[in-house]
Amino acid sequence: MSDEEHQFESKADAGASKTYPQQAGTIRKNGYIVIKARPCKVVEVSTSKTGKHGHAKCHFFAIDIFNGKKLEDIVPSSHNCGVPHVNRTDYQLIDISEDGFVSLLTENGNTKDDLRLPTDESLLSQIKDGFADGKDLVAIVMSAMGEEQICALKDIGPKN
C-alpha cells in the first residue's frame, strides 16, 4: 500500500442524468417529454394502429416549458423517449436588480441571485408592480435539463 494521499476533484453535479427513459406508449397528456433536446409538456397524444409491417406510432404535440414554442414528434409506441426531470420550487422574492436579475430567498435562508426576470410580459409586470407595491411575493421556479425560469408568482400579503 502506498502512503501518499489521493486528491479527488469535487464536482457540484452528482452525475445524475437530466432525463430518464420512458416507453412512448405510456406518456400521456400533461406529462413531459424531450423533443429536439428541449423539455416540453405534452398537450395532445394520438396513437395510430399498427400497419401491415410496423409499429403503432405515437404523435406528440407539446409546448416547450421555458419558451412556449409548439413542437411535435412521432415515435413508435414501443420505443423509449427521453422524459426530463422537472422540479418546481418556491422562493421568496427579496430584490430586483437593475440588470434584470432577481434575488430570491431559499428554504434554508441562503440567497439565489442567478435567475433572470421572465420574458413573459404579463408575469414580468406582475413581479415589478407587486414588488413596487411592497407585497410579499413568492416566485415559483421551474427547472429542467439544467435550465431554470420563473414560471408563476404567488402573493402572500403585504410586507410587515
PDB file of C-alpha atoms in Angstrom:
ATOM      1  CA  MET A   1       0.000   0.000   0.000  1.00  0.00           C
ATOM      2  CA  SER A   2       1.199   3.482  -0.728  1.00  0.00           C
ATOM      3  CA  ASP A   3       1.335   6.190   1.914  1.00  0.00           C
ATOM      4  CA  GLU A   4       0.514   9.017  -0.481  1.00  0.00           C
ATOM      5  CA  GLU A   5      -2.840  10.800  -0.250  1.00  0.00           C
ATOM      6  CA  HIS A   6      -5.184  10.741  -3.186  1.00  0.00           C
ATOM      7  CA  GLN A   7      -6.746  14.001  -4.315  1.00  0.00           C
ATOM      8  CA  PHE A   8     -10.176  13.865  -5.939  1.00  0.00           C
ATOM      9  CA  GLU A   9     -11.656  16.699  -7.915  1.00  0.00           C
ATOM     10  CA  SER A  10     -15.057  17.528  -6.464  1.00  0.00           C
ATOM     11  CA  LYS A  11     -17.924  18.446  -8.748  1.00  0.00           C
ATOM     12  CA  ALA A  12     -21.210  20.103  -7.841  1.00  0.00           C
ATOM     13  CA  ASP A  13     -23.062  17.722 -10.176  1.00  0.00           C
ATOM     14  CA  ALA A  14     -23.866  14.311  -8.723  1.00  0.00           C
ATOM     15  CA  GLY A  15     -23.679  12.814 -12.205  1.00  0.00           C
ATOM     16  CA  ALA A  16     -27.434  12.296 -12.412  1.00  0.00           C
ATOM     17  CA  SER A  17     -28.973  12.296 -15.844  1.00  0.00           C
ATOM     18  CA  LYS A  18     -31.122  15.233 -16.942  1.00  0.00           C
ATOM     19  CA  THR A  19     -33.662  12.812 -18.440  1.00  0.00           C
ATOM     20  CA  TYR A  20     -34.921   9.289 -17.891  1.00  0.00           C
ATOM     21  CA  PRO A  21     -36.267   6.823 -20.472  1.00  0.00           C
ATOM     22  CA  GLN A  22     -39.981   6.019 -20.693  1.00  0.00           C
ATOM     23  CA  GLN A  23     -41.839   3.966 -23.268  1.00  0.00           C
ATOM     24  CA  ALA A  24     -43.579   6.284 -25.754  1.00  0.00           C
ATOM     25  CA  GLY A  25     -46.908   4.452 -25.441  1.00  0.00           C
ATOM     26  CA  THR A  26     -47.079   5.233 -21.697  1.00  0.00           C
ATOM     27  CA  ILE A  27     -46.587   9.020 -21.989  1.00  0.00           C
ATOM     28  CA  ARG A  28     -49.921  10.802 -21.571  1.00  0.00           C
ATOM     29  CA  LYS A  29     -51.372  14.300 -21.923  1.00  0.00           C
ATOM     30  CA  ASN A  30     -49.945  16.759 -19.322  1.00  0.00           C
ATOM     31  CA  GLY A  31     -46.825  14.576 -18.999  1.00  0.00           C
ATOM     32  CA  TYR A  32     -43.350  15.714 -20.007  1.00  0.00           C
ATOM     33  CA  ILE A  33     -41.194  14.683 -22.972  1.00  0.00           C
ATOM     34  CA  VAL A  34     -37.938  15.816 -24.615  1.00  0.00           C
ATOM     35  CA  ILE A  35     -38.430  16.944 -28.235  1.00  0.00           C
ATOM     36  CA  LYS A  36     -35.467  18.367 -30.189  1.00  0.00           C
ATOM     37  CA  ALA A  37     -33.397  18.498 -26.967  1.00  0.00           C
ATOM     38  CA  ARG A  38     -35.981  20.757 -25.247  1.00  0.00           C
ATOM     39  CA  PRO A  39     -38.109  19.869 -22.183  1.00  0.00           C
ATOM     40  CA  CYS A  40     -41.787  20.005 -23.188  1.00  0.00           C
ATOM     41  CA  LYS A  41     -45.225  19.495 -21.676  1.00  0.00           C
ATOM     42  CA  VAL A  42     -47.469  17.204 -23.727  1.00  0.00           C
ATOM     43  CA  VAL A  43     -50.745  18.863 -24.782  1.00  0.00           C
ATOM     44  CA  GLU A  44     -52.040  16.106 -27.064  1.00  0.00           C
ATOM     45  CA  VAL A  45     -51.161  12.491 -27.903  1.00  0.00           C
ATOM     46  CA  SER A  46     -52.643  10.484 -30.752  1.00  0.00           C
ATOM     47  CA  THR A  47     -51.785   6.831 -31.363  1.00  0.00           C
ATOM     48  CA  SER A  48     -52.037   5.163 -34.769  1.00  0.00           C
ATOM     49  CA  LYS A  49     -52.744   1.454 -35.164  1.00  0.00           C
ATOM     50  CA  THR A  50     -50.067  -0.946 -36.326  1.00  0.00           C
ATOM     51  CA  GLY A  51     -49.667  -1.194 -40.070  1.00  0.00           C
ATOM     52  CA  LYS A  52     -49.032  -4.277 -42.152  1.00  0.00           C
ATOM     53  CA  HIS A  53     -45.312  -4.291 -41.289  1.00  0.00           C
ATOM     54  CA  GLY A  54     -44.869  -1.889 -38.443  1.00  0.00           C
ATOM     55  CA  HIS A  55     -45.274  -0.483 -35.005  1.00  0.00           C
ATOM     56  CA  ALA A  56     -48.091   1.577 -33.565  1.00  0.00           C
ATOM     57  CA  LYS A  57     -46.929   5.195 -33.578  1.00  0.00           C
ATOM     58  CA  CYS A  58     -47.490   7.958 -31.025  1.00  0.00           C
ATOM     59  CA  HIS A  59     -47.850  11.502 -32.345  1.00  0.00           C
ATOM     60  CA  PHE A  60     -46.944  14.013 -29.609  1.00  0.00           C
ATOM     61  CA  PHE A  61     -47.951  17.686 -29.658  1.00  0.00           C
ATOM     62  CA  ALA A  62     -46.093  19.547 -26.918  1.00  0.00           C
ATOM     63  CA  ILE A  63     -45.150  23.028 -25.715  1.00  0.00           C
ATOM     64  CA  ASP A  64     -41.631  23.929 -24.580  1.00  0.00           C
ATOM     65  CA  ILE A  65     -41.881  24.639 -20.836  1.00  0.00           C
ATOM     66  CA  PHE A  66     -39.411  27.549 -20.990  1.00  0.00           C
ATOM     67  CA  ASN A  67     -40.125  29.436 -24.228  1.00  0.00           C
ATOM     68  CA  GLY A  68     -43.690  28.329 -25.063  1.00  0.00           C
ATOM     69  CA  LYS A  69     -42.903  27.106 -28.601  1.00  0.00           C
ATOM     70  CA  LYS A  70     -45.067  24.324 -30.029  1.00  0.00           C
ATOM     71  CA  LEU A  71     -43.188  21.171 -31.030  1.00  0.00           C
ATOM     72  CA  GLU A  72     -44.296  17.804 -32.334  1.00  0.00           C
ATOM     73  CA  ASP A  73     -42.746  14.369 -32.698  1.00  0.00           C
ATOM     74  CA  ILE A  74     -43.767  10.929 -33.980  1.00  0.00           C
ATOM     75  CA  VAL A  75     -42.273   7.934 -32.137  1.00  0.00           C
ATOM     76  CA  PRO A  76     -43.031   4.183 -32.355  1.00  0.00           C
ATOM     77  CA  SER A  77     -45.050   3.349 -29.211  1.00  0.00           C
ATOM     78  CA  SER A  78     -42.715   0.535 -28.162  1.00  0.00           C
ATOM     79  CA  HIS A  79     -39.600   2.764 -28.289  1.00  0.00           C
ATOM     80  CA  ASN A  80     -38.228   4.787 -25.380  1.00  0.00           C
ATOM     81  CA  CYS A  81     -38.417   8.590 -25.233  1.00  0.00           C
ATOM     82  CA  GLY A  82     -36.464  10.940 -23.028  1.00  0.00           C
ATOM     83  CA  VAL A  83     -38.503  12.423 -20.174  1.00  0.00           C
ATOM     84  CA  PRO A  84     -36.969  15.397 -18.343  1.00  0.00           C
ATOM     85  CA  HIS A  85     -36.703  15.593 -14.548  1.00  0.00           C
ATOM     86  CA  VAL A  86     -38.897  18.662 -13.905  1.00  0.00           C
ATOM     87  CA  ASN A  87     -38.833  20.365 -10.493  1.00  0.00           C
ATOM     88  CA  ARG A  88     -40.939  23.234  -9.166  1.00  0.00           C
ATOM     89  CA  THR A  89     -39.561  25.215  -6.243  1.00  0.00           C
ATOM     90  CA  ASP A  90     -40.975  28.202  -4.361  1.00  0.00           C
ATOM     91  CA  TYR A  91     -38.631  31.058  -3.420  1.00  0.00           C
ATOM     92  CA  GLN A  92     -39.459  34.336  -1.686  1.00  0.00           C
ATOM     93  CA  LEU A  93     -38.611  37.416  -3.770  1.00  0.00           C
ATOM     94  CA  ILE A  94     -36.162  39.723  -1.980  1.00  0.00           C
ATOM     95  CA  ASP A  95     -34.962  42.171  -4.626  1.00  0.00           C
ATOM     96  CA  ILE A  96     -34.914  43.019  -8.335  1.00  0.00           C
ATOM     97  CA  SER A  97     -31.622  44.367  -9.685  1.00  0.00           C
ATOM     98  CA  GLU A  98     -31.279  46.950 -12.484  1.00  0.00           C
ATOM     99  CA  ASP A  99     -29.591  44.407 -14.795  1.00  0.00           C
ATOM    100  CA  GLY A 100     -32.675  42.150 -14.889  1.00  0.00           C
ATOM    101  CA  PHE A 101     -31.750  39.588 -12.241  1.00  0.00           C
ATOM    102  CA  VAL A 102     -33.836  38.704  -9.182  1.00  0.00           C
ATOM    103  CA  SER A 103     -32.650  37.939  -5.676  1.00  0.00           C
ATOM    104  CA  LEU A 104     -34.562  35.042  -4.111  1.00  0.00           C
ATOM    105  CA  LEU A 105     -34.603  33.560  -0.607  1.00  0.00           C
ATOM    106  CA  THR A 106     -34.237  29.765  -0.443  1.00  0.00           C
ATOM    107  CA  GLU A 107     -35.765  27.404   2.149  1.00  0.00           C
ATOM    108  CA  ASN A 108     -32.533  27.243   4.172  1.00  0.00           C
ATOM    109  CA  GLY A 109     -32.096  31.039   4.334  1.00  0.00           C
ATOM    110  CA  ASN A 110     -29.499  31.471   1.573  1.00  0.00           C
ATOM    111  CA  THR A 111     -29.980  33.795  -1.378  1.00  0.00           C
ATOM    112  CA  LYS A 112     -30.207  32.748  -5.028  1.00  0.00           C
ATOM    113  CA  ASP A 113     -29.076  35.522  -7.371  1.00  0.00           C
ATOM    114  CA  ASP A 114     -28.584  33.740 -10.717  1.00  0.00           C
ATOM    115  CA  LEU A 115     -32.117  33.937 -12.160  1.00  0.00           C
ATOM    116  CA  ARG A 116     -33.223  36.484 -14.756  1.00  0.00           C
ATOM    117  CA  LEU A 117     -36.624  38.150 -14.807  1.00  0.00           C
ATOM    118  CA  PRO A 118     -39.047  36.218 -17.051  1.00  0.00           C
ATOM    119  CA  THR A 119     -39.578  37.319 -20.656  1.00  0.00           C
ATOM    120  CA  ASP A 120     -43.374  36.860 -20.448  1.00  0.00           C
ATOM    121  CA  GLU A 121     -44.776  40.422 -20.359  1.00  0.00           C
ATOM    122  CA  SER A 122     -47.750  39.806 -18.012  1.00  0.00           C
ATOM    123  CA  LEU A 123     -45.644  37.875 -15.473  1.00  0.00           C
ATOM    124  CA  LEU A 124     -42.879  40.490 -15.703  1.00  0.00           C
ATOM    125  CA  SER A 125     -45.300  43.352 -14.981  1.00  0.00           C
ATOM    126  CA  GLN A 126     -46.909  41.322 -12.155  1.00  0.00           C
ATOM    127  CA  ILE A 127     -43.499  40.887 -10.489  1.00  0.00           C
ATOM    128  CA  LYS A 128     -42.402  44.508 -10.957  1.00  0.00           C
ATOM    129  CA  ASP A 129     -45.742  46.015  -9.871  1.00  0.00           C
ATOM    130  CA  GLY A 130     -46.092  43.717  -6.854  1.00  0.00           C
ATOM    131  CA  PHE A 131     -42.514  44.419  -5.772  1.00  0.00           C
ATOM    132  CA  ALA A 132     -43.001  48.192  -6.205  1.00  0.00           C
ATOM    133  CA  ASP A 133     -46.181  47.998  -4.075  1.00  0.00           C
ATOM    134  CA  GLY A 134     -44.184  46.329  -1.291  1.00  0.00           C
ATOM    135  CA  LYS A 135     -46.043  42.999  -1.421  1.00  0.00           C
ATOM    136  CA  ASP A 136     -44.545  39.742  -0.163  1.00  0.00           C
ATOM    137  CA  LEU A 137     -44.147  37.694  -3.345  1.00  0.00           C
ATOM    138  CA  VAL A 138     -43.233  34.037  -3.845  1.00  0.00           C
ATOM    139  CA  ALA A 139     -41.688  33.153  -7.215  1.00  0.00           C
ATOM    140  CA  ILE A 140     -42.391  29.637  -8.466  1.00  0.00           C
ATOM    141  CA  VAL A 141     -39.300  28.441 -10.335  1.00  0.00           C
ATOM    142  CA  MET A 142     -39.391  25.528 -12.764  1.00  0.00           C
ATOM    143  CA  SER A 143     -36.143  23.716 -13.509  1.00  0.00           C
ATOM    144  CA  ALA A 144     -35.385  21.005 -16.055  1.00  0.00           C
ATOM    145  CA  MET A 145     -32.327  19.873 -18.022  1.00  0.00           C
ATOM    146  CA  GLY A 146     -30.012  22.464 -16.472  1.00  0.00           C
ATOM    147  CA  GLU A 147     -32.356  25.416 -17.131  1.00  0.00           C
ATOM    148  CA  GLU A 148     -34.328  27.432 -14.593  1.00  0.00           C
ATOM    149  CA  GLN A 149     -37.012  30.050 -15.056  1.00  0.00           C
ATOM    150  CA  ILE A 150     -39.669  31.830 -13.011  1.00  0.00           C
ATOM    151  CA  CYS A 151     -42.984  30.439 -14.288  1.00  0.00           C
ATOM    152  CA  ALA A 152     -45.542  31.833 -11.817  1.00  0.00           C
ATOM    153  CA  LEU A 153     -45.995  34.172  -8.887  1.00  0.00           C
ATOM    154  CA  LYS A 154     -47.899  33.961  -5.594  1.00  0.00           C
ATOM    155  CA  ASP A 155     -48.856  36.935  -3.447  1.00  0.00           C
ATOM    156  CA  ILE A 156     -48.609  36.102   0.257  1.00  0.00           C
ATOM    157  CA  GLY A 157     -49.766  39.514   1.506  1.00  0.00           C
ATOM    158  CA  PRO A 158     -48.191  42.888   2.292  1.00  0.00           C
ATOM    159  CA  LYS A 159     -44.757  43.155   3.913  1.00  0.00           C
ATOM    160  CA  ASN A 160     -44.801  43.843   7.642  1.00  0.00           C
TER     161      ASN A 160
END
